[in-house]
CSV table of C-alpha atoms in Angstrom, one decimal:
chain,number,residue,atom,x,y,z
A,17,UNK,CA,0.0,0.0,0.0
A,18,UNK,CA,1.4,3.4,-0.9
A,19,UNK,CA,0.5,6.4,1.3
A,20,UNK,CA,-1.4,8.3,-0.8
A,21,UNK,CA,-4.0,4.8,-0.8
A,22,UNK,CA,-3.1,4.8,3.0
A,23,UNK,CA,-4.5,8.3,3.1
A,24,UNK,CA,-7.5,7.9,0.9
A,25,UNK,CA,-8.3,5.1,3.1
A,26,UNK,CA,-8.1,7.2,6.2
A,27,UNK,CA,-10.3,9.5,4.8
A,28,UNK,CA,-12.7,7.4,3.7
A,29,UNK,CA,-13.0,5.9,7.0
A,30,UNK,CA,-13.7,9.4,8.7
A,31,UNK,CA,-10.3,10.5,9.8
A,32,UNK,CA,-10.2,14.3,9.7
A,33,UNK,CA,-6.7,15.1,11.2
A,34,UNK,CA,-3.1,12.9,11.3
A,35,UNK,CA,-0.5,12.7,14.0
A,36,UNK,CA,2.6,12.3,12.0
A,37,UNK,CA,5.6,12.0,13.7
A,38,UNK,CA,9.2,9.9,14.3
A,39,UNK,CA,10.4,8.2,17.5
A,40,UNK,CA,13.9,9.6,18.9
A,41,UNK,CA,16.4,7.4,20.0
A,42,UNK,CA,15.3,6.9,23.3
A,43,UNK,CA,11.5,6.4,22.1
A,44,UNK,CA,9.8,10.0,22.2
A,45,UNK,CA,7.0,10.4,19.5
A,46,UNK,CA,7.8,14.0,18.1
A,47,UNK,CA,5.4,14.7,16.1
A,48,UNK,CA,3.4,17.2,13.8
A,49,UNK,CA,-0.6,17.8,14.0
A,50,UNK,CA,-1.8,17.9,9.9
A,51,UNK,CA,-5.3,17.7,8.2
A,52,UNK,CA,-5.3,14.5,6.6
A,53,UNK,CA,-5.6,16.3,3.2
A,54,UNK,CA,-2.2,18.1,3.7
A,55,UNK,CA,-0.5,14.7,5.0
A,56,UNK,CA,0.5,14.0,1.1
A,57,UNK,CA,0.9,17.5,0.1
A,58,UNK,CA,3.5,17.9,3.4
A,59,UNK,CA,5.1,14.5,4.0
A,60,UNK,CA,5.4,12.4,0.8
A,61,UNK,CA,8.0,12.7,-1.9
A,62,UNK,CA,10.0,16.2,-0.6
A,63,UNK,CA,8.6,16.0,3.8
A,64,UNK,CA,10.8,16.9,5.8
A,65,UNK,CA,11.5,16.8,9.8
A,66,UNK,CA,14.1,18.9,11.2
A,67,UNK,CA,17.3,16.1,11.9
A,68,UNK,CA,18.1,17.6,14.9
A,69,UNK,CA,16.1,14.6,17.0
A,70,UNK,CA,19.3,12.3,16.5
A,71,UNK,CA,21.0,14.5,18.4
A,72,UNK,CA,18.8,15.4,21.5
A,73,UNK,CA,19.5,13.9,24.8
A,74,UNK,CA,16.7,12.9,27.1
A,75,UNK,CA,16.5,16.9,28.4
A,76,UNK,CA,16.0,18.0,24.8
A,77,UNK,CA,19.6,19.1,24.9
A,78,UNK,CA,21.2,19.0,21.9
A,79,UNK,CA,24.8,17.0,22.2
A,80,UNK,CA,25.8,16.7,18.2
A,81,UNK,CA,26.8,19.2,15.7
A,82,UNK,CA,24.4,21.0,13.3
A,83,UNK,CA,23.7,22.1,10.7
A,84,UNK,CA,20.5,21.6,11.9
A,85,UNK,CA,18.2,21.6,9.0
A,86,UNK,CA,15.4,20.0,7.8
A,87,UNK,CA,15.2,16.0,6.2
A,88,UNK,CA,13.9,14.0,3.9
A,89,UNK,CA,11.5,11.4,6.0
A,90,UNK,CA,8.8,8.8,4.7
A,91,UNK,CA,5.9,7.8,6.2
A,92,UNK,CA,5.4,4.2,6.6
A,93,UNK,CA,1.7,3.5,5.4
A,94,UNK,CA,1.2,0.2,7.4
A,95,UNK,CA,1.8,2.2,10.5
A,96,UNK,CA,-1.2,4.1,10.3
A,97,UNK,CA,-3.6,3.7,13.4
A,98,UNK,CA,-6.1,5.5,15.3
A,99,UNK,CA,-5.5,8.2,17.5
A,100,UNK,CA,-7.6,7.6,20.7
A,101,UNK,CA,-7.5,11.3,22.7
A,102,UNK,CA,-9.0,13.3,19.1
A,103,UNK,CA,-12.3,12.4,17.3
A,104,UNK,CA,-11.6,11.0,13.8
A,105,UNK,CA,-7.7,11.2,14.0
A,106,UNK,CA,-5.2,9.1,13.3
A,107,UNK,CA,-1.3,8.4,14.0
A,108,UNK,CA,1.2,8.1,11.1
A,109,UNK,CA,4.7,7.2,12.0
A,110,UNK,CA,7.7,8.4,9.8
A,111,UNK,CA,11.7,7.7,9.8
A,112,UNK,CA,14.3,9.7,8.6
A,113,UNK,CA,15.6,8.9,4.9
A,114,UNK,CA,18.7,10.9,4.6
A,115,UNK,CA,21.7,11.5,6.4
A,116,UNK,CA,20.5,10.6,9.8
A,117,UNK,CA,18.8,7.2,8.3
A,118,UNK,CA,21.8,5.4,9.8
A,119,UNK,CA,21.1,6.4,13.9
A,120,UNK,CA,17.1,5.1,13.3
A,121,UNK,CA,16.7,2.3,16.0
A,122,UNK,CA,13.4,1.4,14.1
A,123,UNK,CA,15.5,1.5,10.9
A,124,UNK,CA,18.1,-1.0,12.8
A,125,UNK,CA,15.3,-3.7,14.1
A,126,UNK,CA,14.1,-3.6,10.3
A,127,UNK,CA,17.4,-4.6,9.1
A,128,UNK,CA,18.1,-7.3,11.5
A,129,UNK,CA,14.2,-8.6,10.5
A,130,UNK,CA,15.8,-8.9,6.8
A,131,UNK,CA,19.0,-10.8,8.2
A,132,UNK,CA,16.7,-13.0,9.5
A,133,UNK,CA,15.1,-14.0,6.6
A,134,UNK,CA,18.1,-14.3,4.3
A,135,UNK,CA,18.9,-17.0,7.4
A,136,UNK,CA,15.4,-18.3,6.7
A,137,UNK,CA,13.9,-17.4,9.9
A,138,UNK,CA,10.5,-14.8,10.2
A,139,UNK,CA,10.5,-13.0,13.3
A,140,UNK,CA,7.6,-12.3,16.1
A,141,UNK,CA,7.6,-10.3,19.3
A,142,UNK,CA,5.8,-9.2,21.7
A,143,UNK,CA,6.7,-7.0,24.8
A,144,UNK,CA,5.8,-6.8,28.6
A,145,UNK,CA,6.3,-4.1,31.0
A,146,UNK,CA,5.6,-2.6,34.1
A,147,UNK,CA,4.7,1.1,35.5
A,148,UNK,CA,3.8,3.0,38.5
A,149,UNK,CA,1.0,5.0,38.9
A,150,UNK,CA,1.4,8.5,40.9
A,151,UNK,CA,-1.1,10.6,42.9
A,152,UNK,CA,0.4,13.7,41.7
A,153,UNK,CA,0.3,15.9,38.3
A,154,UNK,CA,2.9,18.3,36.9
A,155,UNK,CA,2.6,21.0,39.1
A,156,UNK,CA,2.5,18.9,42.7
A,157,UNK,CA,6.0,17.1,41.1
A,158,UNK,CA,7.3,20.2,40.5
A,159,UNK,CA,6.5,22.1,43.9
A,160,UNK,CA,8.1,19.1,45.8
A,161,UNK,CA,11.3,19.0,43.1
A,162,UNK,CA,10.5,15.7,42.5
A,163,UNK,CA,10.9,14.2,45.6
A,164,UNK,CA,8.5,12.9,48.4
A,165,UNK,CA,5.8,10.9,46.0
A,166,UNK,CA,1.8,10.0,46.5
A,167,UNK,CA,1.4,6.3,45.1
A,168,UNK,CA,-2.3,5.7,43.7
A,169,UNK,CA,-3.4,2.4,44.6
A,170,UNK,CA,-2.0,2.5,48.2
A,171,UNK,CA,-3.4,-0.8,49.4
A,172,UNK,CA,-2.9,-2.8,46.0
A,173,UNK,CA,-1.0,-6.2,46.3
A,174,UNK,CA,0.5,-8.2,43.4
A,175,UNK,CA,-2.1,-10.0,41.4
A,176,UNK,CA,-4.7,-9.8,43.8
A,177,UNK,CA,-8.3,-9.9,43.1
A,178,UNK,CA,-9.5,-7.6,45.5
A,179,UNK,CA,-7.0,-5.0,44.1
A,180,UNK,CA,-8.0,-5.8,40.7
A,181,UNK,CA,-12.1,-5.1,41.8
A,182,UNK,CA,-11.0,-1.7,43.7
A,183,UNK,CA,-8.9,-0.8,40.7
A,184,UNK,CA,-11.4,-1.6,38.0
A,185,UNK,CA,-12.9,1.3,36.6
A,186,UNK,CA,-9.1,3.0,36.2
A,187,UNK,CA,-8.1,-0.1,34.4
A,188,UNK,CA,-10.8,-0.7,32.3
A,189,UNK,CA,-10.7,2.7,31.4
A,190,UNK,CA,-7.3,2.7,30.8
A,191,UNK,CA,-7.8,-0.4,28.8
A,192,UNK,CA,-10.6,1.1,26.3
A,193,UNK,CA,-8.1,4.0,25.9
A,194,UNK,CA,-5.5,2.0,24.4
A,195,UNK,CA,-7.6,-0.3,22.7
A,196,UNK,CA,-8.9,3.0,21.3
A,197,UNK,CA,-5.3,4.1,19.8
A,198,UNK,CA,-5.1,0.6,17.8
A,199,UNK,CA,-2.8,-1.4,20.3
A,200,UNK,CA,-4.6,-5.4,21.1
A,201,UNK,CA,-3.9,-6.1,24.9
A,202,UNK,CA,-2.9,-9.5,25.9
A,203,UNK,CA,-3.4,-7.8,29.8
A,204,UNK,CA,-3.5,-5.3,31.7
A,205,UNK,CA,-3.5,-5.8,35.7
A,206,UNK,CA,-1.9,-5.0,38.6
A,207,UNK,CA,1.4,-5.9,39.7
A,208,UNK,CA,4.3,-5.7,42.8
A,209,UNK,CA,3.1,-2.7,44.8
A,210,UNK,CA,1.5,0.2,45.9
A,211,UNK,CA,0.3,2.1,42.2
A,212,UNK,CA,2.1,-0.7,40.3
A,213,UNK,CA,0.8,-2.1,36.9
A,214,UNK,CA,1.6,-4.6,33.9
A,215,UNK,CA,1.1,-4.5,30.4
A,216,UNK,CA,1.3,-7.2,28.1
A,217,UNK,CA,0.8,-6.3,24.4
A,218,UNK,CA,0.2,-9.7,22.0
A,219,UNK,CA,2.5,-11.0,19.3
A,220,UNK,CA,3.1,-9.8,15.9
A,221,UNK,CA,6.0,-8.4,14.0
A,222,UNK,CA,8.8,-7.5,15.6
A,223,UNK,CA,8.6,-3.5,14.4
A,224,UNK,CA,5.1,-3.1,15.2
A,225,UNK,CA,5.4,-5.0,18.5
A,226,UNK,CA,8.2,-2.2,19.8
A,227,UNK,CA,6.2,0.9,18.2
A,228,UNK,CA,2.9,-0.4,19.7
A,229,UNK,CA,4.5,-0.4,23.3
A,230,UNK,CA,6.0,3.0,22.8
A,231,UNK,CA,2.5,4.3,21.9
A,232,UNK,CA,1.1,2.5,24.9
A,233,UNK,CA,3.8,4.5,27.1
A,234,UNK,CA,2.9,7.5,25.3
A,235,UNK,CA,-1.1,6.9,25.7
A,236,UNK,CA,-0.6,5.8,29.1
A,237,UNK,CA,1.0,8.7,30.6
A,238,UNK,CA,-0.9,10.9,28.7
A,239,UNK,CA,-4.6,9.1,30.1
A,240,UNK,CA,-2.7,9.7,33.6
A,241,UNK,CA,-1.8,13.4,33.1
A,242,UNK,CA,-5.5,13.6,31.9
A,243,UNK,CA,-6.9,12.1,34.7
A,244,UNK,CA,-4.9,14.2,37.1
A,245,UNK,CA,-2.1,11.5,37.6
A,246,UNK,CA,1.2,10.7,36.4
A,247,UNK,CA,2.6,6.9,35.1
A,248,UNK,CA,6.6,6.3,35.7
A,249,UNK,CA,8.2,3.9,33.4
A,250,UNK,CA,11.5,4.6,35.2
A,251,UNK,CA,13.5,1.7,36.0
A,252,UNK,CA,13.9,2.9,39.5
A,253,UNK,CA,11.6,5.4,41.1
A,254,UNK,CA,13.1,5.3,44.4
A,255,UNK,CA,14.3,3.1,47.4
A,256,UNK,CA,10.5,2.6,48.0
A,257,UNK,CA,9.2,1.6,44.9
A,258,UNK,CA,10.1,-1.8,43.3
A,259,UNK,CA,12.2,-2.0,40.5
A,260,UNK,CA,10.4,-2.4,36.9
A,261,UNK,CA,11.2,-3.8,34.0
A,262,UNK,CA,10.5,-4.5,29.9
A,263,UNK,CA,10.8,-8.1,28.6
A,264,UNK,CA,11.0,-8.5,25.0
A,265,UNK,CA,9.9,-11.8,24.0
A,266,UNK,CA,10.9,-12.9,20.8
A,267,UNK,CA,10.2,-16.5,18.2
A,268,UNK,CA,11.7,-17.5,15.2
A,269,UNK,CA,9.5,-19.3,12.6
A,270,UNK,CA,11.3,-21.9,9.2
A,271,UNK,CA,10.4,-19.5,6.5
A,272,UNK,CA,9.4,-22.7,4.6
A,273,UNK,CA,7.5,-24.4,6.8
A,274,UNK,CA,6.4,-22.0,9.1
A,275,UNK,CA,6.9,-24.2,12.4
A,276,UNK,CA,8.7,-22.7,15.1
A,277,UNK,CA,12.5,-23.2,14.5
A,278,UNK,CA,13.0,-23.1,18.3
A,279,UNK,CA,13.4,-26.5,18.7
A,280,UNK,CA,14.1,-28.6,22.4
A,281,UNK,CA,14.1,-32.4,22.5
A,282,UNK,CA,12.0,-34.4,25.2
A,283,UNK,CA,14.6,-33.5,27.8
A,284,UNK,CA,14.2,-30.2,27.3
A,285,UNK,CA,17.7,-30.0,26.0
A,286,UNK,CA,17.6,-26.9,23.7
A,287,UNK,CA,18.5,-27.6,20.1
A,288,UNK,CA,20.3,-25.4,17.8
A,289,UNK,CA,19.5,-22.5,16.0
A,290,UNK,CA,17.5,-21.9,19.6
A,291,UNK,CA,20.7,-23.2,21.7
A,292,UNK,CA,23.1,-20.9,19.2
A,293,UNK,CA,20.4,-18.0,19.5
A,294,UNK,CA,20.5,-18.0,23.6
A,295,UNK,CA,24.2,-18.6,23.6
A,296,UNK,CA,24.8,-15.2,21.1
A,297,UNK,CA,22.8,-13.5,23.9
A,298,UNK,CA,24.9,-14.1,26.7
A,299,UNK,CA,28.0,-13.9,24.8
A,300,UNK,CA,27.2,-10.4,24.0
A,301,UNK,CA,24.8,-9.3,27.1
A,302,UNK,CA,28.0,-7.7,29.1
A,303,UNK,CA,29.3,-5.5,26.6
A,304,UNK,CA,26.1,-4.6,24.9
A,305,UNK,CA,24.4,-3.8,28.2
A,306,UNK,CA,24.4,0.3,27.4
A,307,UNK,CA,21.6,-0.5,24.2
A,308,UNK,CA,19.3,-1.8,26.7
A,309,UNK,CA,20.1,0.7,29.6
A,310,UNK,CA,20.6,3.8,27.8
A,311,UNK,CA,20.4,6.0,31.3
A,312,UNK,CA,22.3,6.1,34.5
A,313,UNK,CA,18.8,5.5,36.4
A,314,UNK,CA,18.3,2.4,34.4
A,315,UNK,CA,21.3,0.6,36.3
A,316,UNK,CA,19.7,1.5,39.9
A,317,UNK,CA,17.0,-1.4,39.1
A,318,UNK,CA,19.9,-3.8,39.3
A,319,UNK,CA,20.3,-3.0,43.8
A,320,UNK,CA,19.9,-6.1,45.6
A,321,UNK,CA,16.3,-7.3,46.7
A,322,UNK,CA,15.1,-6.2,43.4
A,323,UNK,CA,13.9,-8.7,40.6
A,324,UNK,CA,16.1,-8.1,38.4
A,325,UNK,CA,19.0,-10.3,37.0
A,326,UNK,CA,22.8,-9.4,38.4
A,327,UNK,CA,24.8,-11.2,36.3
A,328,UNK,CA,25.0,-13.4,32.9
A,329,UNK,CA,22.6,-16.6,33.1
A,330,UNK,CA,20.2,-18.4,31.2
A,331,UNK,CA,17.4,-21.3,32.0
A,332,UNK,CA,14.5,-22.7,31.1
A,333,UNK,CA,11.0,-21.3,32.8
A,334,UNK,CA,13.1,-19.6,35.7
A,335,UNK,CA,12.2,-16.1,35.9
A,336,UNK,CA,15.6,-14.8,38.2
A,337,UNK,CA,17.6,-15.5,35.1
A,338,UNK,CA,18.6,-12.9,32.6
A,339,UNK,CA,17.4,-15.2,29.8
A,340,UNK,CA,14.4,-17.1,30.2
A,341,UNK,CA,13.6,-19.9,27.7
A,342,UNK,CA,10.0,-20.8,27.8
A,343,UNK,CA,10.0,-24.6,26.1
A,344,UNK,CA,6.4,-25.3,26.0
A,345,UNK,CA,4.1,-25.3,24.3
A,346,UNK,CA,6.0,-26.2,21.5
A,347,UNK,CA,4.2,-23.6,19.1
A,348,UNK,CA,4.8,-20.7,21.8
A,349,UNK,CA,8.8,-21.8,22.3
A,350,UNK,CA,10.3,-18.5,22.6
A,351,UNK,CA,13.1,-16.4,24.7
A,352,UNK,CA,12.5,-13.6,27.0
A,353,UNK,CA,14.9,-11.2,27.9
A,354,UNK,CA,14.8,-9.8,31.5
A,355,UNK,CA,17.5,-7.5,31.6
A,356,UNK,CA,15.8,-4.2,30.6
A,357,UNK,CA,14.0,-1.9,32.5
A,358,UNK,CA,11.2,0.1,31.4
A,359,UNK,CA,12.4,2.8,30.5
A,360,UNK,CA,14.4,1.2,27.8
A,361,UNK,CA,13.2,1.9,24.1
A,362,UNK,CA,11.5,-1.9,23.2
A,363,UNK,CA,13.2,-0.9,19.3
A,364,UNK,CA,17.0,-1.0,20.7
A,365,UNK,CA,15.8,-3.8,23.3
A,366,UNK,CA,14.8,-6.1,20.2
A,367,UNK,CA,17.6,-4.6,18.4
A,368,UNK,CA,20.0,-6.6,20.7
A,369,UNK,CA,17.6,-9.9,21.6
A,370,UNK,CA,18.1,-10.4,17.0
A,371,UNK,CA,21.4,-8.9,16.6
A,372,UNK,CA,23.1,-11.0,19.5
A,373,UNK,CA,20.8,-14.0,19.0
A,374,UNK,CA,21.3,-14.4,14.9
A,375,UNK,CA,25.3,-13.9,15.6
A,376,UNK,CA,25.3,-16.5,17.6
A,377,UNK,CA,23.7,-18.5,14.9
A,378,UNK,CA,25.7,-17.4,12.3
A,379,UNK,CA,28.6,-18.2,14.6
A,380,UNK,CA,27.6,-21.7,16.5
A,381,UNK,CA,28.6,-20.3,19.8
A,382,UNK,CA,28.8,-21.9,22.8
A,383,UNK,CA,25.7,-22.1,25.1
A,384,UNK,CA,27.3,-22.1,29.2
A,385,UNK,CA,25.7,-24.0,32.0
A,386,UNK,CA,22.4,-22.7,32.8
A,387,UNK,CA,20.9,-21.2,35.9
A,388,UNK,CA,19.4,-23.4,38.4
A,389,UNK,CA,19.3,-21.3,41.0
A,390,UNK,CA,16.4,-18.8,42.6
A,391,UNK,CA,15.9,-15.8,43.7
A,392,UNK,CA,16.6,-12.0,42.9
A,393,UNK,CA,19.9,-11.9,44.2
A,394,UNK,CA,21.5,-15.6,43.6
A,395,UNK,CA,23.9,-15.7,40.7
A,396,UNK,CA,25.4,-18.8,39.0
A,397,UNK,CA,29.0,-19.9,40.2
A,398,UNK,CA,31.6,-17.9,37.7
A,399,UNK,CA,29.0,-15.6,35.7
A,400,UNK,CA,29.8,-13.3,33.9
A,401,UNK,CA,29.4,-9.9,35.6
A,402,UNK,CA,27.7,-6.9,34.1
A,403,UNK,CA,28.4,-3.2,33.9
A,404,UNK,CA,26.5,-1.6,37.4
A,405,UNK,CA,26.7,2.0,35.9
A,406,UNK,CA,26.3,4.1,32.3
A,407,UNK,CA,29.8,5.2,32.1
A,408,UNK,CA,31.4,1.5,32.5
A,409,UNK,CA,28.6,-0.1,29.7
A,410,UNK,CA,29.2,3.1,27.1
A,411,UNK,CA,33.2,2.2,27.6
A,412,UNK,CA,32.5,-1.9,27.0
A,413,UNK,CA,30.2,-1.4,24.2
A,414,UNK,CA,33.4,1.3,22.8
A,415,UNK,CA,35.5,-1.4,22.4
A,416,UNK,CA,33.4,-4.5,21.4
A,417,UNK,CA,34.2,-5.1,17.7
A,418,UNK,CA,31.3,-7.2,17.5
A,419,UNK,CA,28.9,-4.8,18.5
A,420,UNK,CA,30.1,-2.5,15.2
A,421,UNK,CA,30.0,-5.4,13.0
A,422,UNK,CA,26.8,-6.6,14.1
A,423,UNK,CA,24.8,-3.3,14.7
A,424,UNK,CA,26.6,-0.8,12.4
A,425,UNK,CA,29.6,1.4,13.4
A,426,UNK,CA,27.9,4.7,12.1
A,427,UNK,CA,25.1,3.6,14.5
A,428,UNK,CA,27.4,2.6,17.5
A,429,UNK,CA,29.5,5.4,17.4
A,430,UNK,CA,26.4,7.8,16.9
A,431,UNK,CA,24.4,5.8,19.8
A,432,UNK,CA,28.0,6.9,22.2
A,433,UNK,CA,27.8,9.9,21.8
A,434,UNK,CA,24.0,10.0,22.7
A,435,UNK,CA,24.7,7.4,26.1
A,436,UNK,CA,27.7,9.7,26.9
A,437,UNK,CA,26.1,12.9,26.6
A,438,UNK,CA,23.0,11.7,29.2
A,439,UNK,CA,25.5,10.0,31.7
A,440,UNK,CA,28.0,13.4,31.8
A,441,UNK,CA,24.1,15.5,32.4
A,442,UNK,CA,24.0,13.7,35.7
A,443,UNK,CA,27.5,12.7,37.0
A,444,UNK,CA,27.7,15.8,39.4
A,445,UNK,CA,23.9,15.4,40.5
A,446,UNK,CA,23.5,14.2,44.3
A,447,UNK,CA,20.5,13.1,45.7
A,448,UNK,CA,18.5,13.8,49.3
A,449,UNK,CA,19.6,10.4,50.3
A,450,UNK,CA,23.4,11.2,49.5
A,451,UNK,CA,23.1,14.8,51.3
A,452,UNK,CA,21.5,12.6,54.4
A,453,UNK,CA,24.1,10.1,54.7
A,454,UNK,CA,27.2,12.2,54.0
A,455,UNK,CA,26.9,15.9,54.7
A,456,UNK,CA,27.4,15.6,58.2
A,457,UNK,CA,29.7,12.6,58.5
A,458,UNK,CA,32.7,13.2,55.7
């Protein structure tokens, strides 16, 4: 489908006005409101965007050189969906085509799709996450600078029904709104803790299944803001607040036969390309670590007593390990990665899970001993460890030669420069809790 059928489409279906915009590299939708019968006129064969997203940090500081002008971009037609916060709207989403065509994560998940199939393997994902819901809006965050929070859903407990009855009009709500912007919930419930939630979005291709959970960050924080609330999808709110996370879960599929190519035997022993696919994972989890956690909060979630992995391990069904390789059913055999948080952007999270995974195919490595331990702060005997801070995983990611050959040096070196620029933002910061402990004493 071309766009100008997209758009005729659109427009024959009622939509009056487009949201046409391109996700940064950390996964902010910047876009631009147009009547649907400009969209064409504007975007297609000549749009451009101004390039200087590529080279925004998370404060909408700009840490690259200009000039700063504006780009060719295209608009993807199968990415058209409804808009659910605007009668008869709709959401277009576009990508750079010229010079900064190179730093798109979205461009990046697309190309590692194509690998895939010149393997003979199709691709599907789907991705999980968790949030926090706040009792405050912008300005009662602001008057306390951010610090002492009100949780909304004091009393909720993890996966309780009682929660889930006090809770339901918020959630259905909530549940309506996104089903309203186009994006097919698997669930949507409560989780570990007071104003704690998880989504899980179903399966489908890998690019939609990343830009559908970006959307359902965006639409989720918006509903809150709306509803006089805020939603955190920081890794680590705060001391008091659990730690959440984003798994990416990810299949492969024989191109010719279309049965899952994740293969175990009756053991349960994994069989290659799934055992090569895992193994590619770990190989590279240590030194890649800074695509997943692309800011210095994002290494916080990894304290003890949180659930989140500590070191390099895999296993089957166990949820403390880093990798977990759900084996049955047979025709839902897939690997979930545990490592991110939630703040991560799902396009560079997926970006690792197929460029790690289909080196390790390519390359037959080595799966280690898997994890057969429990618990959110047991590792296995001799793991590898991982980086525990931004400016440690943007050094090991510098020097992996793998990660250029596998995801691009242009990209790499670009993606530095971005990492580097939000861990320098916040080196000199200290918190309340450093004051308190420290001020007084040293």
């Amino acid at each position: 489908m071309t766009l100008i059928e997209a758009v005729e489409q659109a427009k024959r279906d009622g939509v009056e006005i487009a949201h046409v915009g391109i996700f940064d590299l950390f996964g902010t939708f910047r876009e631009r409101r147009l009547r649907i019968d400009d969209v064409v006129n504007v975007m297609d064969g000549g749009g451009t965007f101004v390039n200087v997203l590529p080279q925004w940090d998370a404060g909408e500081q700009v840490f690259g050189s200009g000039p700063f002008v504006g780009e060719s971009v295209n608009i993807d037609p199968e990415s058209i969906r409804p808009y659910p916060f605007e009668s008869n709207a709709c959401l277009m989403i576009a990508e750079y085509t010229g010079a900064s065509a190179p730093f798109s994560a979205r461009g990046l998940v697309k190309q590692l799709v194509e690998k895939a199939e010149t393997l003979g393997f199709g691709v599907r994902a789907a991705i999980e996450s968790e949030f926090i819901v706040l009792n405050e809006d912008a300005a009662s965050l602001r008057e306390n600078g951010f610090g002492v929070m009100d949780t909304f859903a004091k009393d909720n407990r993890c996966w309780a029904g009682e929660s889930a009855a006090i809770q339901a009009d918020f959630v259905s709500e909530l549940h309506d709104t996104l089903a309203g912007g186009g994006l097919d919930l698997l669930s949507l419930s409560g989780e570990l803790g007071p104003g704690c939630f998880e989504s899980t979005l179903r399966v489908t291709d890998p690019v939609r299944a990343a830009e559908d959970h970006l959307l359902l960050k965006m639409y989720t924080k918006a509903f809150c803001r709306r509803h006089g609330l805020t939603a955190s999808f920081m890794a680590q709110l705060g001391s008091g607040f659990p730690g959440l996370s984003q798994h990416p879960h990810v299949s492969l599929t024989d191109q010719n036969s279309g049965e899952p190519a994740f293969q175990s035997s009756d053991d349960g022993t994994l069989k290659a390309p799934l055992r090569q696919f895992v193994a590619g994972m770990t190989v590279l989890m240590p030194d890649a670590m800074a695509l997943t956690h692309h800011n210095p909060n994002a290494y916080r979630r990894h304290a003890p007593g949180n659930w989140a992995p500590k070191s390099v391990s895999w296993a089957r069904q166990n949820y403390s390990a880093a990798i977990r390789v759900v084996t049955e059913p047979a025709e839902r055999r897939r690997v979930e990665y545990r490592l991110p948080g939630a703040d991560a952007n799902p396009l560079l999270n997926l970006a690792f899970v197929l460029g790690a995974g289909l080196w390790g195919v390519e390359n037959e490595a080595t799966l280690p001993a898997e994890f057969e331990g429990g618990g959110p702060d047991v590792t296995p005997e001799g793991a590898a460890s991982l980086p525990h801070d931004l400016y440690v995983a943007a050094d090991r990611l510098d020097r992996c030669k793998v990660a250029r050959e596998i995801w691009g040096a242009e990209f790499i070196d670009h993606y530095l420069a971005a990492i580097r620029a939000e861990e320098a933002a916040l080196r000199k910061e200290a918190s309340a809790a450093e004051r308190a402990r420290y001020l007084e004493v040293v």
